[in-house]
Amino acid sequence: MSVIHAEALWRPLPPVGYDDEGYPCESRNVTESSSHDDVLNYFRNSAFALLADQDEAMVQERLLILFEQVNPRAAVEPDITIALGVGRHHRNSYKIWIEGQPPDLVVEGLSEKTWRRDVDIKPALYGDLGIREFWQIDPLGRLPEPVTGYRLHHGVYQPISPTSSGAYPSDVLNAELSYDRVEMSIRNKANGERIPPLHKVMRQRDEAIARIAELEARLKR
């Protein structure tokens, strides 16, 4: 498979770190852009919130997926990787032969340097690996839509159609996604509520703590 999908394989930036078995697990990551990082951080944090009750769900950013046990070069690096039922223990990389299953969902945030590979080359590898949902988030304006999702059907990725509201449903997250290249919105399908950005959650927490402290002070008067 790695020979067929050679163009999709991970291209490390030195220095490269290796685990005890000689498999790569890290390299020098360069920030693509603020909009690229902002939307991916929101996606990752929202996935954590949506899967909080699933103790065995893994959500990782820039985690190498290794898919051939005897070939350390057979690696691909999505921006976000989500796998259900594999546990949240420490791992340097996602070795499919150890995990026992491919990831359930991967996300690629398009950047100036890599967007053509993310759009034209990587999807075929993700499909052959059996990753059931693949999402492209486009802050650059290279694609017709800011967010595009694909669901694996009989080994072939099929585009995910939007709902009547214009959002795109994810079966893995049980959520609906929308994005206008300025702000992403991910809503929990169970209750329809939008997952708030982390900084807003922290502000709401601080405001709640301040209100509680104020009420306690009044009660002591």
XYZ file of C-alpha atoms in Angstrom:
221
model
C 0.000 0.000 0.000
C 2.831 2.395 0.801
C 4.209 1.951 -2.723
C 0.821 2.710 -4.287
C 0.336 5.776 -2.100
C 3.951 6.979 -1.991
C 2.991 10.594 -2.692
C 0.650 10.664 0.324
C 3.222 9.516 2.860
C 4.452 11.703 5.681
C 7.359 13.975 4.851
C 9.251 14.690 8.062
C 10.983 17.931 8.878
C 14.262 17.307 10.766
C 15.005 16.705 13.530
C 12.968 13.493 13.527
C 12.268 11.483 16.686
C 11.963 7.690 16.698
C 10.486 5.263 19.217
C 12.361 2.285 20.689
C 11.350 0.088 17.744
C 12.709 2.493 15.145
C 9.394 3.950 14.028
C 9.122 7.737 13.600
C 6.927 9.578 16.079
C 7.703 13.275 15.771
C 9.339 15.981 13.708
C 9.575 19.748 13.639
C 6.081 21.131 13.157
C 5.656 24.576 11.691
C 2.541 26.682 12.294
C 0.682 27.106 9.019
C -1.361 30.215 9.855
C -3.481 31.612 12.658
C -6.753 30.746 10.889
C -5.492 27.207 10.194
C -4.580 26.660 13.844
C -7.708 28.360 15.221
C -10.173 26.215 13.307
C -8.288 22.982 14.009
C -8.007 23.801 17.718
C -11.753 24.412 17.844
C -12.440 21.124 16.032
C -10.182 19.174 18.379
C -11.587 20.748 21.549
C -15.139 20.217 20.316
C -14.392 16.563 19.608
C -13.062 16.188 23.153
C -16.296 17.696 24.504
C -18.544 15.546 22.333
C -16.694 12.339 23.241
C -16.127 13.174 26.914
C -18.378 10.328 28.072
C -16.566 7.779 25.916
C -13.539 6.888 28.019
C -11.956 4.850 25.220
C -12.183 7.573 22.557
C -8.881 9.062 21.358
C -8.588 12.575 19.917
C -5.113 13.599 18.811
C -3.539 16.353 16.747
C -0.707 15.600 14.304
C -0.359 11.983 15.360
C 1.434 9.747 12.872
C -0.582 6.816 11.540
C 1.703 3.879 10.753
C 0.160 1.143 8.652
C 2.865 -1.379 7.647
C 4.561 -3.183 10.520
C 7.839 -3.809 8.704
C 8.044 -0.405 7.034
C 8.714 2.667 9.223
C 8.302 4.889 6.149
C 4.676 3.836 5.724
C 3.290 6.760 7.712
C 0.769 9.512 7.165
C 0.045 12.516 9.389
C -3.464 14.009 9.452
C -4.010 17.264 11.295
C -6.520 15.545 13.631
C -7.081 11.844 14.253
C -10.057 10.399 16.128
C -10.440 6.727 17.029
C -13.234 5.240 19.113
C -12.695 2.357 21.507
C -8.882 2.372 21.531
C -8.228 4.144 24.835
C -6.623 7.420 25.828
C -3.315 6.001 27.051
C 0.027 7.478 26.035
C 1.128 6.654 22.488
C 3.869 8.097 20.291
C 2.056 7.125 17.105
C -0.990 5.208 15.932
C 0.159 1.773 14.751
C -2.816 0.115 13.120
C -1.509 -3.423 13.686
C -1.309 -2.720 17.438
C -4.516 -0.706 17.795
C -6.423 -3.396 15.915
C -8.401 -0.939 13.803
C -7.917 2.145 11.640
C -8.951 5.528 13.044
C -12.610 6.445 12.636
C -12.130 10.033 11.484
C -9.321 12.234 10.205
C -9.224 15.945 9.455
C -6.996 17.908 7.114
C -6.820 21.674 7.457
C -5.706 23.062 4.115
C -2.530 25.132 4.078
C -0.618 26.885 1.303
C 2.185 24.326 1.422
C 0.202 21.091 1.469
C -3.342 21.693 0.251
C -2.931 19.903 -3.074
C -1.716 16.719 -1.340
C -4.553 16.989 1.177
C -7.138 17.283 -1.614
C -5.757 15.181 -4.461
C -3.506 12.542 -2.925
C -4.205 11.703 0.719
C -7.919 10.776 0.425
C -7.158 7.597 -1.561
C -4.801 6.385 1.171
C -7.275 7.207 3.935
C -9.944 5.279 2.062
C -7.721 2.235 1.574
C -6.862 2.319 5.280
C -10.590 2.085 6.061
C -10.989 5.435 7.817
C -14.747 5.914 7.734
C -14.905 9.733 7.807
C -12.543 12.228 6.180
C -12.964 15.996 6.564
C -11.292 18.859 4.732
C -11.369 22.313 6.312
C -10.432 25.087 3.911
C -9.563 28.521 5.355
C -7.758 29.402 2.091
C -10.661 29.446 -0.353
C -9.163 26.757 -2.587
C -12.307 24.585 -2.549
C -15.894 25.485 -3.436
C -17.017 24.889 0.149
C -15.177 25.873 3.367
C -15.804 22.427 4.892
C -16.187 19.165 3.006
C -16.854 15.765 4.526
C -16.612 12.274 3.064
C -17.996 9.007 4.401
C -16.623 5.606 3.393
C -19.186 3.463 1.535
C -18.109 0.058 0.213
C -14.501 1.208 0.243
C -15.127 4.473 -1.623
C -15.494 7.960 -0.144
C -18.851 9.565 -0.847
C -19.442 13.285 -0.204
C -21.516 14.032 2.880
C -24.556 16.083 1.932
C -25.548 19.086 4.052
C -28.722 19.120 6.106
C -31.561 21.573 5.505
C -29.722 24.040 7.764
C -26.605 23.863 5.585
C -24.512 21.992 8.184
C -22.719 18.713 7.513
C -23.470 15.708 9.755
C -20.712 13.561 11.268
C -21.740 10.060 12.361
C -18.521 9.581 14.335
C -19.058 12.716 16.438
C -22.876 12.663 16.326
C -22.611 16.341 15.452
C -23.204 18.836 12.664
C -20.397 21.004 11.268
C -20.499 24.359 9.546
C -17.758 26.831 8.650
C -17.659 30.129 6.779
C -13.852 30.565 6.695
C -14.161 32.914 9.651
C -15.665 30.769 12.386
C -16.511 27.097 12.698
C -19.610 25.844 14.467
C -20.020 22.268 15.714
C -23.382 21.367 17.194
C -24.252 18.338 19.278
C -27.005 16.502 17.391
C -28.356 15.121 20.675
C -29.430 18.545 21.968
C -28.743 20.976 19.121
C -26.346 23.051 21.224
C -23.196 24.575 19.757
C -19.929 23.566 21.370
C -18.473 26.908 22.561
C -14.827 27.787 21.928
C -12.536 26.992 24.840
C -11.752 30.629 25.659
C -15.482 31.354 26.013
C -15.906 28.347 28.303
C -13.079 29.599 30.502
C -14.586 33.101 30.606
C -18.006 31.683 31.548
C -16.372 29.633 34.296
C -14.572 32.674 35.691
C -17.783 34.712 35.594
C -19.671 31.936 37.396
C -16.978 31.718 40.084
C -17.123 35.494 40.546
C -20.931 35.414 40.883
C -20.750 32.612 43.455
C -18.146 34.522 45.457
C -20.328 37.641 45.339
C -23.414 35.729 46.558
C -21.431 34.098 49.368
C -20.154 37.532 50.435
C -23.698 38.893 50.536
C -24.907 35.976 52.627
C -22.206 36.667 55.208
C -23.266 40.286 55.684
